[in-house]
Amino acid sequence: MEPNHLRMQLLSDDEMGSSKDWRKALRAQPAYRIVNRTIRGQTQFISIVAFIGLFVLIILYMFPRKGGSSGSVLRSSSYNYTYPLTSPIKTSSMHTFRIGVIADLDTNSRSDSDKNEWYSHFMRGYLSYSPTRHTVVVTWDRTSPIRLTTSYSHKGRGMELSELVVFDGRLLTFDDRTGLVFEIINDKAIPWVLLMDGDGKNTKGFKSEWATVKDEVLYVGSMGKEWTTPSGQLVNHNPQFVKTITTKGQVTHLNWVDEFKRLREVLGIYWPGYMIHESGVWSDVHRRWFFLPRRCSKEQYNESLDEHRGCSVLISTNEDLYDVKTTQILNSKPTRGFSSFKFIPSSEDQVIVACEPKNSTARPQLTSRPSQSTAKNTKGFKSEWATVKDEVLYVGSMGKEWTTPSGQLVNHNPQFVKTITTKGQVTHLNWVDEFKRLREVLGIYWPGYMIHESGVWSDVHRRWFFLPRRCSKEQYNESLDEHRGCSVLISTNEDLYDVKTTQILNSKPTRGFSSFKFIPSSEDQVIVALRTEELDGKTSTYITSFTIHGEVLLDDFYMSDLKYEGLEFI
């Protein structure tokens, strides 16, 4: 007999009944057990939900969203958003800002007293903008311009500064000869980042022409035109690269060849026609890029004719530079071209102030063949523009292929863009395709070209903005290029596919944009830009202002017989 069976037999009937009742009670749980379990389950669920909610709140607190219309972009807790650097003076009818412009003295930048010193001029002044009257007045300090010096050069040339931009609380300027990015501290130029040409794998510096900030990153572009020989023959696409620079100095090289093509193709400019950019601005308000090309032409580049091809069009485009729109800018001087522009800060990015220099001598990057092959180049990056995007500084060259004076392709180095972090880390971005798209929107295809000296990223619009200095559907020709000034504002989205253009009235094809900025309080609706003219051995610079829709608020206002190529609110 089994032991368990024996034990069961030893139990009395009463004991057996009690045992059965006890087991039954266990199987049938009282109501209070169910209630307690339900409450316990709800408590656990509520605790989980509360924990998730607390976690989300912590994330939102640590990473607050930007204000304004660009609320989709997260702010970094470490990025310095101070802009302008000097607090503006505002009344109900007038907003007054501190501004500064930087000079590109080209071969005249070498000191007469010290053979190992190169210099530039930094001039300050005030810009007063009336939102109600829609007027702009510019005055300059009575003191002499500040002399910025350096001992850094490349083959006897240096301190040929092309742009001014505020990035992460720093005032930066760019040497388009050596590729150096300087920070201006206490009226001294301190080297910060070195940008190399094209994709960054070159020994030649990037020819920065324009710079703008987009999403805490600095975008720096070149002229956006193929590098060609003086007669317009394709050399390379280096000027069609764009550099992105983080606040740490990390540089990325973006190929904007296609982007620059789209910018010029919107004006019916196809290669060998060209468009030269020296100014580009990203607007956070519009989430678009804006460009004021310096030169543009449907004809092939010609060195002797280029100074009479000033561009007078404002180009805007979405972040990817595909939705391109244009606005004509009145300009009766074809020898003048935009060299820099900015939106007036309080204009909601509706009003632009720009520099428009004048010079008859063809730009050095287009007049001479590189001394070495494309793969082995000892020239520094020719910075033409710089801008801040997402805490990264982007420095670009002219965005045009490097060519011989007759337009023959040498390399694509000027079509690279450098990105620089605040720690000085540099990344080289191949922007060959991006620069192509920028010019192709104007109908400009190789061997046509577009030269950039100004580019700005707008956090408001989440778009890039460019004001090309030169553009032409014809092949580059050193003698003709100065007559191919561009008058279009190009804007494009982040990946430079949605390109739009706006024509800027300009009857002076010899003038081209060299720099521009959005007026800070304008929500990236108003641009102030520099236009320069180089004609018959003489140079001149003009400042102008207009909205992103092409409405001129300040016609070309003569500044100086020096060529100023950098503009910033300081």
XYZ file of C-alpha atoms in Angstrom, residues 8-505:
498
model
C -5.603 9.352 3.802
C -7.281 6.324 5.376
C -6.119 7.389 8.836
C -8.068 10.690 8.548
C -11.512 10.794 10.103
C -14.558 11.757 8.087
C -14.752 15.132 9.871
C -11.147 15.812 9.132
C -11.672 14.880 5.503
C -14.607 17.285 5.274
C -12.606 20.118 6.800
C -9.799 19.506 4.372
C -12.157 19.603 1.398
C -13.749 22.824 2.602
C -10.332 24.398 3.060
C -9.206 23.499 -0.472
C -12.496 24.814 -1.880
C -11.996 28.094 -0.112
C -8.592 28.463 -1.663
C -9.984 27.869 -5.143
C -12.773 30.379 -4.676
C -10.954 33.615 -3.753
C -12.907 36.234 -1.813
C -13.984 39.448 -3.543
C -11.545 41.516 -1.552
C -8.638 39.634 -3.147
C -9.812 40.643 -6.620
C -10.226 44.274 -5.616
C -6.751 44.405 -4.081
C -5.187 42.880 -7.161
C -6.981 45.385 -9.420
C -5.803 48.301 -7.335
C -2.269 46.940 -7.318
C -2.309 46.620 -11.147
C -3.611 50.182 -11.580
C -0.939 51.491 -9.255
C 1.779 49.828 -11.309
C 0.301 51.203 -14.561
C 0.035 54.739 -13.160
C 3.609 54.529 -11.910
C 4.846 53.549 -15.372
C 2.926 56.404 -17.056
C 4.220 58.892 -14.484
C 7.786 57.733 -15.050
C 7.461 58.112 -18.825
C 5.958 61.586 -18.418
C 8.763 62.651 -16.108
C 11.338 61.349 -18.600
C 9.739 63.329 -21.458
C 9.700 66.502 -19.342
C 13.379 66.057 -18.531
C 14.201 65.650 -22.236
C 12.197 68.754 -23.168
C 13.893 70.711 -20.412
C 17.369 69.609 -21.475
C 16.714 70.239 -25.169
C 14.394 73.239 -25.494
C 13.033 74.042 -28.921
C 13.973 77.186 -30.750
C 11.648 80.095 -30.692
C 10.168 81.769 -33.726
C 9.019 79.981 -36.823
C 11.865 77.555 -36.760
C 10.528 75.718 -33.736
C 11.294 72.313 -35.237
C 14.996 72.769 -34.557
C 16.363 71.891 -31.144
C 18.689 74.306 -29.435
C 21.944 73.149 -27.974
C 22.516 74.134 -24.381
C 26.062 75.201 -25.248
C 25.519 77.229 -28.440
C 25.790 81.011 -28.073
C 22.792 82.543 -29.844
C 23.795 86.160 -29.182
C 23.073 88.078 -32.403
C 23.843 90.824 -33.109
C 26.793 90.913 -30.740
C 25.991 94.538 -29.869
C 22.486 95.150 -28.528
C 20.486 97.244 -31.011
C 18.849 100.530 -30.082
C 15.118 100.287 -30.762
C 12.332 102.828 -30.689
C 8.807 102.531 -32.020
C 9.887 103.932 -35.383
C 13.605 103.158 -35.709
C 15.914 100.192 -35.111
C 19.635 101.009 -35.076
C 22.252 98.281 -35.377
C 26.029 98.176 -35.179
C 27.504 96.863 -38.436
C 30.964 96.040 -39.700
C 32.474 95.418 -43.129
C 35.716 93.682 -44.039
C 37.958 94.493 -47.014
C 39.525 92.207 -49.622
C 42.608 94.094 -50.801
C 43.763 91.251 -53.074
C 47.423 91.741 -54.049
C 47.542 95.067 -52.187
C 47.176 93.323 -48.819
C 50.930 92.917 -48.314
C 52.461 95.427 -45.932
C 54.880 97.957 -47.411
C 56.841 98.162 -44.161
C 57.020 94.457 -43.264
C 57.427 91.816 -45.965
C 56.105 89.145 -43.589
C 52.870 90.943 -42.780
C 49.549 91.067 -44.609
C 46.621 93.245 -43.614
C 42.991 94.134 -44.199
C 40.617 96.917 -43.175
C 37.729 96.397 -40.755
C 35.279 99.315 -40.811
C 32.412 99.849 -38.386
C 29.270 101.895 -38.596
C 25.558 102.026 -37.881
C 22.537 100.921 -39.859
C 19.177 102.447 -38.983
C 16.064 100.685 -40.228
C 12.526 102.055 -40.026
C 9.978 99.219 -40.181
C 7.125 101.707 -40.569
C 8.647 103.936 -43.259
C 10.589 101.101 -44.901
C 13.774 103.156 -45.062
C 17.401 102.295 -44.348
C 20.182 104.762 -43.450
C 23.865 103.823 -43.092
C 26.556 105.907 -41.373
C 30.212 105.048 -40.736
C 32.444 105.716 -37.754
C 34.583 108.822 -38.175
C 37.647 106.966 -36.960
C 39.902 105.191 -39.442
C 39.124 101.543 -40.257
C 40.827 99.015 -37.987
C 43.893 97.394 -39.509
C 43.851 93.614 -39.067
C 47.186 91.896 -39.664
C 48.594 88.391 -39.975
C 51.850 86.674 -40.853
C 50.078 83.781 -42.576
C 50.157 83.745 -46.354
C 50.269 81.489 -49.371
C 52.790 82.205 -52.104
C 53.160 85.808 -51.016
C 49.446 86.526 -50.616
C 47.220 86.585 -47.590
C 44.595 88.407 -45.535
C 42.298 88.677 -48.583
C 39.190 88.560 -46.448
C 35.900 87.744 -48.089
C 33.160 87.582 -45.463
C 32.088 88.440 -41.915
C 29.748 86.237 -39.897
C 28.718 85.765 -36.279
C 28.837 82.106 -35.264
C 28.422 80.769 -31.721
C 29.077 84.256 -30.316
C 32.261 84.654 -32.381
C 32.940 87.213 -35.090
C 34.617 85.321 -37.934
C 36.200 86.352 -41.213
C 37.622 84.254 -44.037
C 40.803 84.469 -46.090
C 39.999 83.334 -49.627
C 43.706 82.935 -50.413
C 45.001 80.714 -47.591
C 41.755 79.061 -46.514
C 42.159 80.342 -42.954
C 39.156 81.256 -40.834
C 39.990 84.059 -38.393
C 38.173 85.061 -35.243
C 38.294 88.795 -34.592
C 39.088 89.266 -30.904
C 39.924 92.706 -29.509
C 40.552 94.023 -33.035
C 43.005 91.200 -33.792
C 42.624 88.398 -36.321
C 43.221 85.072 -34.574
C 43.444 81.939 -36.788
C 40.841 79.331 -35.821
C 40.268 76.795 -38.607
C 42.021 75.972 -41.878
C 39.770 74.980 -44.790
C 41.241 73.009 -47.662
C 39.967 73.166 -51.221
C 37.360 70.936 -52.825
C 36.731 67.730 -50.927
C 39.370 68.697 -48.376
C 41.960 66.318 -49.765
C 43.958 69.108 -51.343
C 46.975 71.104 -50.282
C 45.349 74.287 -51.585
C 43.162 76.328 -49.273
C 39.442 76.701 -49.886
C 38.414 79.918 -51.600
C 35.686 80.986 -49.199
C 33.284 83.528 -50.664
C 30.237 83.403 -48.406
C 29.184 82.001 -45.048
C 25.940 81.626 -43.159
C 24.593 79.864 -40.090
C 21.942 77.174 -40.403
C 20.789 75.063 -37.474
C 23.816 75.937 -35.312
C 26.157 74.939 -38.139
C 28.278 77.330 -40.183
C 28.047 76.870 -43.945
C 30.901 78.311 -45.981
C 30.699 78.424 -49.744
C 32.861 79.426 -52.641
C 31.792 81.096 -55.878
C 29.589 78.185 -56.936
C 31.044 78.270 -60.435
C 33.230 75.688 -62.062
C 36.912 76.584 -61.868
C 37.889 77.424 -65.399
C 40.701 78.861 -67.425
C 40.548 82.609 -68.222
C 38.846 81.653 -71.492
C 36.227 79.522 -69.762
C 37.542 75.977 -70.139
C 36.630 73.680 -67.261
C 39.416 72.945 -64.789
C 37.584 71.515 -61.761
C 34.494 71.781 -59.556
C 36.258 72.769 -56.343
C 34.479 76.169 -56.049
C 31.191 74.260 -56.034
C 31.866 72.574 -52.715
C 30.452 73.949 -49.482
C 31.985 73.477 -46.056
C 30.012 72.924 -42.868
C 31.685 73.751 -39.575
C 30.422 72.782 -36.145
C 31.015 74.841 -33.039
C 33.800 72.379 -32.203
C 35.619 73.128 -35.447
C 34.686 69.893 -37.192
C 34.601 70.405 -40.951
C 32.522 68.511 -43.490
C 32.848 68.951 -47.254
C 29.611 69.073 -49.244
C 29.502 68.680 -53.014
C 27.110 71.361 -54.233
C 27.807 71.095 -57.966
C 24.210 70.171 -58.751
C 22.850 72.710 -56.281
C 24.747 75.614 -57.873
C 23.645 74.409 -61.300
C 20.012 74.599 -60.243
C 20.520 78.133 -58.914
C 21.721 79.426 -62.287
C 19.429 77.291 -64.427
C 16.383 79.060 -62.985
C 17.659 82.080 -64.963
C 18.166 79.981 -68.060
C 21.936 79.839 -67.551
C 23.514 76.560 -68.603
C 27.136 75.560 -69.029
C 29.260 77.171 -70.417
C 27.189 80.021 -69.002
C 27.991 80.764 -65.375
C 26.948 82.382 -62.128
C 29.437 83.580 -59.513
C 28.404 83.752 -55.857
C 30.066 85.827 -53.174
C 27.104 86.023 -50.817
C 24.636 83.516 -49.473
C 22.402 83.586 -46.407
C 20.195 81.005 -44.751
C 16.967 82.425 -43.312
C 15.460 80.743 -40.270
C 12.328 82.805 -40.810
C 11.636 81.519 -44.316
C 13.515 78.234 -43.940
C 15.145 79.062 -47.255
C 18.521 79.908 -48.742
C 19.026 83.353 -50.268
C 21.731 84.269 -52.784
C 22.740 87.517 -54.474
C 25.011 86.331 -57.310
C 27.869 88.676 -58.127
C 28.220 87.743 -61.788
C 26.005 85.822 -64.191
C 26.083 85.261 -67.904
C 24.587 82.852 -70.416
C 27.841 83.126 -72.315
C 31.064 81.274 -71.616
C 33.331 82.796 -68.983
C 35.711 85.384 -70.368
C 38.197 87.036 -68.042
C 38.093 90.401 -69.787
C 34.304 90.536 -70.082
C 33.375 89.156 -66.681
C 33.625 92.486 -64.855
C 30.724 93.768 -66.973
C 28.437 90.871 -66.116
C 27.189 91.989 -62.731
C 24.129 90.099 -61.527
C 21.027 91.823 -60.153
C 18.798 89.033 -58.969
C 17.895 87.689 -55.556
C 17.650 83.905 -55.549
C 15.844 82.004 -52.835
C 15.470 78.265 -52.515
C 14.329 75.696 -50.023
C 16.665 73.639 -47.859
C 17.525 71.078 -50.542
C 17.920 73.800 -53.219
C 15.208 72.472 -55.516
C 12.434 75.015 -55.085
C 14.237 78.005 -56.611
C 12.652 81.447 -56.952
C 14.092 84.721 -58.245
C 13.487 88.444 -57.692
C 15.040 91.120 -59.897
C 17.040 93.855 -58.130
C 17.405 97.233 -59.815
C 21.025 97.825 -60.826
C 22.145 100.090 -63.663
C 25.846 99.329 -63.197
C 26.812 95.988 -64.799
C 30.328 96.430 -63.405
C 28.988 96.098 -59.871
C 28.264 92.787 -58.216
C 27.095 91.768 -54.766
C 29.898 90.704 -52.434
C 27.986 90.307 -49.162
C 24.527 90.783 -47.720
C 22.568 90.283 -44.531
C 18.938 90.479 -43.492
C 18.245 93.466 -41.260
C 17.650 91.782 -37.874
C 14.302 93.381 -37.031
C 12.809 93.038 -40.516
C 11.565 89.448 -40.170
C 14.045 88.600 -42.942
C 12.177 90.884 -45.339
C 14.871 93.558 -45.779
C 18.414 92.986 -47.039
C 21.486 95.194 -46.731
C 24.263 94.315 -49.167
C 27.753 95.309 -50.310
C 28.339 95.770 -54.009
C 32.041 96.313 -54.852
C 33.322 97.382 -58.254
C 36.615 96.285 -59.740
C 37.751 95.785 -63.316
C 40.576 93.398 -62.540
C 39.549 89.771 -62.871
C 39.581 87.859 -59.616
C 42.807 85.950 -58.925
C 41.131 82.568 -58.628
C 39.966 82.883 -62.203
C 42.991 84.472 -63.829
C 45.758 82.052 -63.107
C 46.205 78.323 -63.435
C 47.095 76.482 -60.217
C 50.826 75.922 -60.027
C 50.392 72.193 -59.495
C 48.029 69.483 -60.662
C 44.534 69.048 -59.284
C 45.613 66.270 -56.962
C 48.675 68.134 -55.662
C 47.815 71.719 -54.861
C 49.717 73.871 -52.414
C 47.168 76.706 -52.416
C 45.043 77.328 -49.343
C 41.268 77.185 -49.443
C 39.896 80.378 -50.943
C 37.151 81.250 -48.489
C 34.490 83.461 -50.013
C 31.562 83.105 -47.646
C 30.756 81.746 -44.210
C 27.628 81.098 -42.221
C 26.537 79.324 -39.067
C 24.168 76.343 -39.220
C 23.315 74.144 -36.247
C 26.289 75.353 -34.177
C 28.637 74.618 -37.085
C 30.458 77.186 -39.186
C 30.175 76.574 -42.918
C 32.846 78.189 -45.079
C 32.527 78.107 -48.831
C 34.582 79.122 -51.795
C 33.279 80.477 -55.087
C 31.325 77.315 -55.911
C 32.691 77.321 -59.448
C 35.042 74.835 -61.022
C 38.654 76.002 -61.009
C 39.446 76.743 -64.627
C 42.108 78.296 -66.767
C 41.609 81.943 -67.804
C 39.977 80.603 -70.971
C 37.570 78.378 -69.043
C 39.273 74.972 -69.194
C 38.581 72.785 -66.165
C 41.457 72.397 -63.702
C 39.731 70.999 -60.604
C 36.636 71.201 -58.404
C 38.368 72.500 -55.289
C 36.353 75.766 -55.076
C 33.194 73.642 -54.971
C 34.016 72.175 -51.593
C 32.606 73.602 -48.389
C 34.322 73.416 -45.028
C 32.518 72.847 -41.749
C 34.218 73.963 -38.557
C 33.219 73.112 -35.011
C 33.769 75.427 -32.057
C 36.752 73.246 -31.150
C 38.313 73.817 -34.553
C 37.511 70.413 -36.007
C 37.278 70.750 -39.780
C 35.292 68.600 -42.192
C 35.474 68.956 -45.963
C 32.221 68.682 -47.891
C 32.109 68.026 -51.625
C 29.429 70.399 -52.868
C 30.079 69.938 -56.587
C 26.557 68.634 -57.193
C 25.026 71.175 -54.830
C 26.650 74.114 -56.612
C 25.548 72.650 -59.949
C 21.944 72.574 -58.785
C 22.156 76.195 -57.629
C 23.157 77.414 -61.086
C 21.038 74.984 -63.096
C 17.879 76.507 -61.618
C 18.861 79.556 -63.699
C 19.440 77.390 -66.741
C 23.219 77.510 -66.343
C 25.021 74.309 -67.276
C 28.700 73.574 -67.710
C 30.700 75.239 -69.151
C 28.416 78.010 -67.899
C 29.184 79.034 -64.356
C 28.067 80.780 -61.202
C 30.495 82.377 -58.760
C 29.551 82.715 -55.098
C 31.031 85.094 -52.557
C 28.143 85.146 -50.114
C 25.984 82.466 -48.566
C 23.867 82.486 -45.430
C 21.914 79.816 -43.593
C 18.620 81.030 -42.125
C 17.371 79.257 -39.027
C 14.081 81.064 -39.441
C 13.355 79.675 -42.908
C 15.471 76.550 -42.486
C 16.961 77.361 -45.870
C 20.213 78.411 -47.490
C 20.380 81.818 -49.177
C 22.909 82.829 -51.819
C 23.552 86.031 -53.740
C 25.830 84.878 -56.587
C 28.449 87.390 -57.641
C 28.828 86.238 -61.233
C 26.766 83.951 -63.440
C 26.798 83.168 -67.114
C 25.480 80.495 -69.446
C 28.625 80.960 -71.460
C 32.014 79.467 -70.771
C 34.205 81.364 -68.350
C 36.272 84.057 -70.000
C 38.604 86.110 -67.856
C 38.152 89.282 -69.884
C 34.353 89.055 -69.976
C 33.665 87.894 -66.444
C 33.597 91.354 -64.866
C 30.524 92.155 -66.963
C 28.579 89.122 -65.779
C 27.334 90.350 -62.437
C 24.455 88.333 -61.000
C 21.297 89.925 -59.597
C 19.378 87.013 -58.183
C 18.703 85.781 -54.668
C 18.807 82.009 -54.468
C 17.290 80.096 -51.592
C 17.227 76.368 -51.080
C 16.413 73.798 -48.450
C 18.969 71.989 -46.292
C 19.975 69.396 -48.875
C 20.030 72.012 -51.665
C 17.395 70.368 -53.838
C 14.442 72.737 -53.446
C 15.931 75.809 -55.145
C 14.027 79.073 -55.567
C 15.130 82.388 -57.025
C 14.147 86.024 -56.660
C 15.312 88.646 -59.118
C 17.024 91.679 -57.603
C 16.818 94.822 -59.689
